[in-house]
XYZ file of C-alpha atoms in Angstrom:
563
model
C -49.794 98.069 5.962
C -48.521 94.379 5.935
C -48.719 94.393 2.143
C -46.688 97.606 1.984
C -44.037 96.156 4.317
C -43.723 92.990 2.218
C -43.295 95.151 -0.878
C -40.539 97.124 0.793
C -38.711 93.939 1.858
C -39.064 92.372 -1.553
C -37.924 95.678 -3.132
C -34.865 95.757 -0.855
C -33.993 92.173 -1.669
C -34.363 92.828 -5.362
C -32.092 95.843 -4.997
C -29.362 93.741 -3.303
C -29.663 91.060 -5.967
C -29.397 93.749 -8.623
C -26.252 95.201 -6.954
C -24.620 91.754 -6.635
C -25.383 90.931 -10.229
C -23.730 94.158 -11.510
C -20.858 94.143 -8.982
C -17.297 94.733 -10.196
C -14.117 94.911 -8.208
C -13.579 98.573 -7.085
C -17.108 99.724 -7.834
C -19.364 100.979 -5.083
C -21.712 98.781 -3.152
C -24.517 99.567 -0.760
C -24.376 97.059 2.141
C -21.376 95.769 4.011
C -21.051 91.948 3.805
C -22.950 91.522 0.582
C -21.172 88.863 -1.500
C -21.049 88.101 -5.177
C -19.086 85.570 -7.232
C -17.528 86.711 -10.465
C -15.591 84.140 -12.464
C -12.877 82.621 -10.329
C -13.169 85.338 -7.633
C -15.493 86.169 -4.816
C -16.580 89.835 -4.378
C -17.481 91.216 -0.969
C -18.849 94.633 -0.010
C -16.305 96.199 2.365
C -15.565 99.734 3.717
C -12.335 101.088 2.271
C -11.212 104.682 3.000
C -14.663 105.581 4.223
C -16.392 104.169 1.148
C -18.312 100.939 0.493
C -16.711 99.158 -2.450
C -16.523 95.652 -3.911
C -13.327 93.841 -2.903
C -12.147 90.650 -4.725
C -11.128 87.563 -2.654
C -9.827 84.132 -3.896
C -12.098 81.091 -3.956
C -11.326 78.502 -1.200
C -10.991 75.039 -2.903
C -10.894 71.683 -1.067
C -8.142 69.189 -2.157
C -9.440 65.626 -2.707
C -7.541 62.488 -1.567
C -6.736 59.952 -4.315
C -8.593 56.644 -4.329
C -6.800 54.078 -2.181
C -4.768 51.295 -3.758
C -5.058 47.890 -2.075
C -3.135 44.750 -3.156
C -3.271 41.108 -2.116
C -0.043 41.706 -0.183
C -1.850 44.072 2.187
C -3.859 41.338 3.931
C -3.740 37.735 5.096
C -6.461 35.081 5.077
C -7.163 32.312 7.588
C -9.894 29.945 8.683
C -10.798 28.658 12.122
C -13.768 26.553 13.241
C -15.691 27.377 10.081
C -15.037 31.162 10.226
C -13.160 32.817 7.357
C -11.082 35.946 8.143
C -9.141 38.531 6.136
C -6.627 40.290 8.398
C -4.920 43.631 7.615
C -1.768 43.675 9.765
C -1.117 46.837 11.816
C 1.827 47.913 9.644
C -0.214 47.761 6.435
C -3.240 49.374 8.105
C -1.180 52.376 9.277
C 0.280 52.795 5.793
C -3.123 52.799 4.056
C -4.793 55.100 6.576
C -1.945 57.658 6.593
C -1.463 57.628 2.804
C -5.078 57.552 1.664
C -7.027 58.651 4.772
C -8.947 55.397 4.622
C -11.993 55.387 6.850
C -13.187 51.812 6.311
C -12.478 48.566 4.499
C -14.735 46.011 2.843
C -13.933 42.331 2.189
C -15.483 40.278 -0.602
C -15.820 36.494 -0.057
C -16.704 34.360 -3.116
C -17.589 30.643 -2.958
C -19.453 28.598 -5.600
C -20.686 31.775 -7.333
C -22.087 33.125 -4.053
C -20.659 36.506 -2.942
C -20.589 37.942 0.577
C -19.304 41.440 1.503
C -18.239 42.471 5.002
C -17.547 46.203 5.688
C -15.601 47.264 8.792
C -14.929 50.959 9.791
C -11.450 51.892 10.917
C -11.885 52.699 14.587
C -10.151 51.823 17.813
C -13.123 49.678 18.801
C -12.553 47.393 15.796
C -8.798 46.925 16.161
C -7.235 43.790 17.606
C -4.743 43.946 20.479
C -1.834 43.919 17.999
C -3.381 46.804 16.020
C -4.567 44.656 13.111
C -8.040 44.829 11.583
C -10.119 41.689 10.939
C -12.894 41.290 8.373
C -14.691 38.008 9.124
C -17.239 35.890 7.290
C -18.689 33.634 10.007
C -19.947 30.099 9.335
C -18.273 29.821 5.958
C -19.301 26.729 4.015
C -16.582 24.117 3.495
C -14.904 24.498 0.118
C -12.689 26.854 -1.889
C -12.977 30.600 -1.320
C -11.567 33.681 -3.099
C -11.118 36.785 -0.903
C -10.499 40.372 -2.061
C -10.196 43.678 -0.139
C -11.194 47.245 -1.036
C -10.579 50.479 0.937
C -12.881 53.511 1.263
C -12.018 57.169 1.899
C -13.774 60.506 1.289
C -13.142 60.190 -2.441
C -14.747 56.787 -2.772
C -14.031 53.044 -2.871
C -10.885 51.581 -4.371
C -10.774 48.771 -6.883
C -10.853 45.260 -5.480
C -7.476 43.714 -4.803
C -6.405 40.537 -6.525
C -8.005 37.639 -4.608
C -6.315 35.277 -2.224
C -7.438 31.611 -2.297
C -8.170 29.480 0.748
C -10.004 26.233 1.454
C -12.347 25.943 4.391
C -12.273 22.328 5.626
C -15.308 20.627 7.020
C -15.420 20.591 10.806
C -13.828 17.246 11.664
C -16.250 14.718 13.076
C -16.008 10.990 13.703
C -16.741 9.132 10.474
C -20.158 7.592 10.032
C -19.580 4.556 7.829
C -20.929 4.808 4.275
C -23.408 2.341 2.877
C -22.060 -0.843 1.298
C -23.215 -3.987 -0.454
C -21.930 -7.570 -0.310
C -21.467 -9.862 -3.304
C -19.629 -13.091 -4.054
C -17.511 -13.542 -7.177
C -14.673 -15.840 -8.252
C -14.644 -17.493 -4.844
C -14.189 -14.189 -2.957
C -16.522 -12.167 -0.716
C -16.622 -8.550 -1.946
C -17.632 -5.433 -0.002
C -18.512 -2.571 -2.381
C -18.865 1.135 -1.528
C -20.085 3.203 -4.478
C -17.782 6.006 -5.656
C -20.487 8.595 -4.919
C -20.698 7.358 -1.318
C -16.902 7.461 -1.004
C -16.874 11.068 -2.245
C -19.696 12.056 0.121
C -17.818 10.513 3.049
C -14.677 12.431 2.060
C -16.671 15.685 1.880
C -18.558 15.168 5.146
C -15.823 13.629 7.296
C -12.521 14.029 5.385
C -12.391 10.240 5.262
C -9.009 8.849 4.219
C -9.646 5.121 4.477
C -12.055 2.317 5.297
C -11.806 -0.803 7.454
C -13.938 -3.877 6.799
C -14.478 -6.434 9.546
C -15.366 -9.973 8.483
C -16.491 -12.422 11.188
C -16.388 -16.045 10.050
C -19.046 -18.658 10.870
C -16.752 -19.906 13.673
C -16.243 -16.399 15.115
C -12.759 -15.617 13.783
C -12.327 -11.915 12.979
C -10.490 -10.693 9.886
C -9.990 -6.963 9.286
C -9.071 -5.580 5.870
C -7.840 -1.988 5.407
C -8.620 0.122 2.329
C -6.887 3.456 1.611
C -8.820 5.906 -0.567
C -6.610 6.903 -3.496
C -9.024 7.342 -6.398
C -12.497 8.406 -5.284
C -13.844 8.227 -8.836
C -13.955 4.442 -8.477
C -15.938 2.188 -6.154
C -14.092 1.070 -3.016
C -13.840 -2.723 -3.309
C -12.651 -4.665 -0.251
C -11.976 -8.361 -0.844
C -11.994 -11.328 1.517
C -10.264 -14.102 -0.387
C -11.628 -17.640 -0.421
C -13.967 -17.468 2.595
C -15.168 -20.736 4.046
C -18.788 -21.702 3.586
C -21.323 -20.507 6.134
C -22.801 -17.204 7.304
C -20.360 -14.288 7.530
C -21.043 -11.112 9.518
C -19.602 -7.957 7.946
C -19.255 -4.394 9.284
C -17.578 -1.246 7.926
C -15.934 1.768 9.565
C -14.252 4.892 8.185
C -10.964 6.522 9.164
C -10.046 10.229 9.334
C -7.813 12.474 11.446
C -9.757 11.516 14.560
C -9.075 7.811 14.013
C -11.483 4.934 13.451
C -15.148 5.907 13.347
C -18.086 3.870 14.562
C -18.849 0.485 13.020
C -21.819 0.265 10.701
C -24.803 -1.951 11.346
C -23.576 -5.452 10.535
C -24.742 -7.241 7.420
C -24.700 -10.981 6.904
C -23.839 -13.004 3.839
C -24.233 -16.760 3.441
C -21.332 -18.268 1.501
C -22.363 -21.524 -0.115
C -20.041 -24.485 -0.414
C -18.516 -24.353 -3.879
C -19.066 -27.758 -5.440
C -15.860 -28.962 -7.081
C -16.074 -29.774 -10.764
C -16.146 -33.439 -11.764
C -12.650 -34.911 -11.447
C -10.855 -35.239 -14.762
C -10.591 -38.683 -16.319
C -6.918 -39.563 -15.852
C -7.142 -42.807 -17.796
C -5.590 -44.611 -14.838
C -6.153 -48.213 -15.800
C -4.656 -50.831 -13.467
C -1.969 -49.483 -11.124
C -0.282 -52.392 -9.337
C 2.872 -51.695 -7.350
C 5.927 -53.681 -6.422
C 5.950 -52.939 -2.682
C 4.139 -55.284 -0.318
C 2.396 -54.031 2.792
C 2.622 -50.240 2.385
C 0.506 -48.706 -0.385
C 2.122 -47.173 -3.419
C 2.364 -47.027 -7.211
C 4.331 -48.975 -9.762
C 6.289 -45.880 -10.865
C 6.661 -42.184 -10.027
C 4.493 -41.257 -13.021
C 1.692 -43.669 -12.202
C -0.257 -41.430 -9.730
C -0.861 -38.804 -12.462
C -1.499 -36.193 -9.737
C -3.457 -33.329 -11.291
C -4.486 -30.061 -9.599
C -7.048 -27.512 -10.757
C -7.914 -24.118 -9.289
C -11.585 -24.099 -8.297
C -11.584 -20.547 -6.929
C -8.975 -18.208 -5.496
C -7.165 -20.088 -2.740
C -8.887 -23.429 -3.420
C -7.321 -26.319 -5.367
C -8.867 -29.593 -6.457
C -6.437 -32.497 -6.557
C -7.111 -35.717 -8.493
C -4.917 -38.823 -8.853
C -4.868 -42.499 -9.738
C -5.424 -45.021 -6.943
C -2.532 -46.658 -5.121
C -2.474 -50.343 -4.323
C -0.937 -52.903 -1.952
C 0.159 -56.413 -2.797
C -1.394 -57.816 0.343
C -4.705 -56.575 1.763
C -5.014 -58.870 4.724
C -6.712 -58.026 8.001
C -5.068 -55.153 9.883
C -3.855 -53.162 6.926
C -6.777 -50.752 6.927
C -7.890 -48.475 4.078
C -5.435 -46.490 1.968
C -5.369 -42.887 3.158
C -4.262 -40.298 0.599
C -2.574 -37.048 1.626
C -2.019 -34.144 -0.778
C 0.189 -31.276 0.427
C 1.116 -28.039 -1.362
C 4.424 -26.200 -1.238
C 4.796 -23.445 -0.140
C 2.476 -23.323 2.876
C 1.938 -26.969 3.733
C -1.861 -26.786 3.242
C -3.264 -30.297 3.129
C -6.247 -32.432 2.236
C -6.751 -36.098 3.069
C -9.208 -38.778 2.049
C -9.595 -42.568 2.251
C -12.784 -42.807 0.228
C -11.971 -40.973 -3.016
C -9.087 -40.219 -5.343
C -9.881 -36.518 -5.312
C -9.951 -33.874 -2.566
C -10.047 -30.089 -2.129
C -7.247 -28.037 -0.547
C -8.229 -24.680 0.977
C -6.228 -21.584 1.975
C -3.675 -22.210 -0.757
C -1.508 -19.122 -1.417
C -2.117 -17.631 -4.837
C 0.698 -18.154 -7.300
C 2.804 -21.104 -8.313
C 2.562 -24.071 -5.957
C 3.781 -27.658 -6.141
C 1.575 -30.487 -4.917
C 2.763 -33.761 -3.391
C 0.802 -37.009 -2.969
C 1.397 -39.849 -0.537
C -0.514 -43.014 0.346
C -0.677 -44.445 3.883
C -2.298 -47.363 5.661
C -1.979 -48.887 9.119
C 1.387 -50.370 8.168
C 2.798 -46.959 7.250
C 3.975 -44.858 4.321
C 6.606 -45.394 1.659
C 8.846 -42.441 2.534
C 11.805 -42.934 0.217
C 12.743 -39.708 -1.581
C 10.051 -37.594 0.095
C 10.951 -34.483 2.148
C 8.677 -32.660 4.572
C 7.066 -29.391 3.517
C 7.386 -26.473 5.913
C 4.227 -25.031 7.459
C 3.691 -22.129 9.876
C 2.991 -24.246 12.968
C -0.079 -22.092 13.707
C -3.128 -24.080 14.822
C -5.764 -24.256 12.089
C -9.147 -22.812 13.025
C -12.037 -25.225 12.939
C -15.131 -24.417 10.898
C -18.461 -24.806 12.624
C -19.893 -28.215 11.888
C -16.560 -29.880 10.989
C -16.350 -33.410 12.382
C -12.663 -33.944 11.608
C -11.401 -30.976 13.633
C -10.655 -31.278 17.352
C -7.603 -29.121 18.202
C -7.657 -29.544 21.994
C -6.700 -26.849 24.549
C -4.500 -24.746 22.241
C -4.000 -21.846 24.717
C -2.666 -23.875 27.664
C 0.883 -23.064 28.862
C 3.517 -25.761 29.385
C 6.959 -26.123 30.937
C 9.836 -27.110 28.632
C 11.412 -29.327 31.341
C 14.848 -28.615 29.899
C 13.824 -29.996 26.506
C 14.251 -27.662 23.514
C 14.172 -28.206 19.790
C 17.922 -27.476 19.640
C 18.631 -30.950 21.054
C 17.025 -34.131 22.326
C 17.579 -34.087 26.091
C 14.757 -35.456 28.230
C 12.005 -35.356 25.573
C 10.491 -38.632 26.852
C 9.967 -37.437 30.441
C 8.962 -33.951 29.205
C 6.253 -35.643 27.097
C 5.084 -37.659 30.104
C 4.898 -34.470 32.218
C 2.895 -32.700 29.459
C 0.529 -35.675 29.288
C -0.060 -35.519 33.076
C -0.828 -31.781 32.847
C -3.295 -32.300 29.997
C -4.920 -35.493 31.230
C -4.818 -35.056 35.008
C -4.631 -31.269 35.403
C -1.373 -31.342 37.403
C 1.888 -29.522 36.674
C 4.882 -31.680 37.627
C 7.872 -29.928 39.155
C 10.674 -29.513 36.546
C 13.340 -30.453 39.120
C 11.514 -33.687 39.913
C 11.176 -34.523 36.215
C 14.895 -33.939 35.674
C 15.931 -36.129 38.625
C 13.617 -38.965 37.623
C 14.810 -38.772 34.014
C 18.400 -39.319 35.184
C 17.263 -42.040 37.572
C 15.755 -43.871 34.586
C 19.119 -43.703 32.758
C 18.756 -40.520 30.703
C 21.325 -37.747 30.304
C 21.578 -34.264 28.769
C 22.883 -35.709 25.518
C 21.203 -39.082 25.546
C 17.483 -39.678 25.661
C 15.494 -42.771 26.542
C 13.650 -45.179 24.301
C 9.872 -45.435 24.432
C 10.147 -48.833 26.165
C 12.478 -47.399 28.837
C 10.034 -44.544 29.481
C 7.011 -46.803 29.806
C 8.835 -49.357 32.012
C 9.877 -46.629 34.454
C 6.465 -44.957 34.356
C 4.646 -48.211 35.072
C 7.014 -49.391 37.847
C 8.246 -46.209 39.582
C 5.808 -43.561 38.432
C 6.637 -40.081 37.112
C 5.868 -37.166 39.456
C 3.909 -39.629 41.657
C 1.720 -40.803 38.760
C 1.770 -44.484 37.774
C 0.921 -45.452 34.188
C -1.230 -48.520 34.720
C -1.648 -49.471 31.091
C 0.051 -48.465 27.831
C -1.846 -49.318 24.624
C -0.172 -49.103 21.215
C -2.074 -47.611 18.284
C -1.576 -47.692 14.559
C -0.140 -44.362 13.393
C -2.389 -43.592 10.422
C -4.814 -40.657 10.481
C -7.922 -42.739 11.170
C -6.411 -44.515 14.186
C -4.916 -41.279 15.554
C -8.278 -39.532 15.466
C -9.958 -42.526 17.111
C -7.232 -42.589 19.777
C -7.770 -38.906 20.605
C -11.490 -39.584 20.971
C -10.763 -42.561 23.235
C -7.960 -41.190 25.433
C -8.016 -37.409 24.968
C -4.194 -37.341 24.638
C -1.678 -39.741 23.101
C 2.094 -40.096 23.226
C 3.956 -40.355 19.918
C 7.541 -41.091 18.880
C 9.062 -39.489 15.762
C 12.228 -40.059 13.776
C 13.777 -37.207 11.783
C 15.985 -37.295 8.748
C 18.374 -34.332 8.399
C 16.527 -31.407 6.797
C 13.060 -32.503 7.842
C 10.902 -30.251 9.998
C 8.112 -30.472 12.520
C 5.522 -27.689 12.444
C 7.976 -25.528 10.483
C 10.914 -26.112 12.899
C 13.889 -27.707 11.079
C 15.556 -30.820 12.509
C 19.074 -32.189 12.146
C 18.010 -35.805 12.669
C 17.431 -38.185 15.557
C 14.353 -39.237 17.508
C 11.770 -37.351 19.506
C 8.734 -37.940 21.722
C 5.764 -35.637 22.211
C 2.082 -35.465 23.149
C -0.690 -35.425 20.548
C -3.666 -33.647 22.108
C -5.845 -32.970 19.073
C -6.162 -32.827 15.300
C -7.450 -30.595 12.502
C -7.906 -31.126 8.780
C -4.270 -30.010 8.374
C -2.800 -32.594 10.745
C -2.108 -33.485 14.402
C -1.917 -30.811 17.117
C 1.090 -31.611 19.316
C 2.634 -30.353 22.568
C 6.428 -30.276 22.769
C 9.263 -27.922 23.768
C 6.788 -25.974 25.937
C 4.611 -25.115 22.915
C 1.422 -26.240 21.183
C 2.068 -26.681 17.448
C 0.245 -27.689 14.272
C 1.859 -30.512 12.298
C 0.716 -31.447 8.813
C -0.458 -34.938 7.927
C 2.459 -35.122 5.503
C 4.984 -34.396 8.279
C 3.231 -36.902 10.528
C 3.188 -39.708 7.958
C 6.878 -39.210 7.158
C 8.131 -38.923 10.751
C 5.898 -40.935 13.125
C 7.246 -44.254 14.422
C 4.900 -45.027 17.310
C 1.643 -43.986 19.001
C 0.355 -44.908 22.478
C -2.636 -44.344 24.728
C -2.051 -44.153 28.512
C -4.298 -45.241 31.402
C -3.345 -44.180 34.929
């Protein structure tokens, strides 16, 4: 029975298939709703006028949307905190969706041959507040990126747009200083950062410059800036003509955040550069016609010769001076060589050669003078201008004792524009330095006038000392005044004996003291120390560095005071 039923069903199905296969429009059919497709038409079995016939109907075709067209003008690119984003503004998004029925977009991010794609459906959940659509590649590596966009609809995916380029910067961090090495060449201390380390620092920290810190053996700090312009070359930072001793060197980098942390310090021992043997000047005998002051027979006789030892360091060599009389009290001949410009100086009383340091590179002129306890032949010699800045002492130097260079002083109405009460101002400065008191300026002015001084007329050294010893200045009596020779040796001994000395100077028009020009006249001041460059003096309310050349040409008297 089941078999018979299956045969009937199969037979009926075969009959319908047979009818549909032979169906023609207008011919009879057997079952309402049966359908058949013939060519470009559909046939359907329908009842017409009481009969079942095949009726033709048109095929229903679906119209496809064209593939979208996306250009590089349809989106914008940006980067923030390492994220890279392609943004389709609301106006462009509406245009693409309405024109092409776009359902989603995909962004392609390319960097160093690595490709990343980010698809985003078009839905209200994915839109920004302003109606734009973002496609974001998070944690994008620093470097150059090319970004393209494609759109997708029911038909398929569009071609990729032309790419937009953008650079993702490294996240800015404080610079960690690159590695460096220290070398010494041509008299200079060199800090070297390899080009590869410079480039790595630029990549990691966007480094734009370097700062080297050099600390001298005596503790003075010098900083040298270096701006990175060509990172294919090593960064070389130079400290010119460093003094001998152990230098401490650190390095730091600079970027948009400012100066980074200093590196671990490195030390470098700079050895004393031995000067070459002095040249043979073929001096012979060099008598002179003057008597007590040392000198030469003619202006050509000294044969002063200078040679660059290293950058900033000159060796000077000359023929010996002489004196006609060498009796007791004349002392050794002290030679002073001074360069112009700058006023850098070297002195010696044992040799006819010495080394001048800190000489500015370029053309310089050197001047030689000879001095003893009687004085210096000053005819035709003009003073060389210096900066007036106190020279720093090098650790271990025995001929450098600058005194209290940072102490503040009153001017007591005495300025370098005129003479005024320079004698009493010097006495007041001496009392501050030697006794630790600060005399009242009004008292100093009254006592100066009481001693016979005026605003336009000063006092002589004898008038000062007579008043000081008999009346006292600011309640201080000078019990004893001892005169010293004015040469370098006696000045240094006097500073060691008394701590401070009083000195009188005489200026010719055009001369200067510590770089301050003078119109002429006399002056008195306190000498409270010395360096290899010259005496350290207190005057006009300031502490100044004279050169030995200025001192030898201008000094007329030197005294030690006991109270």
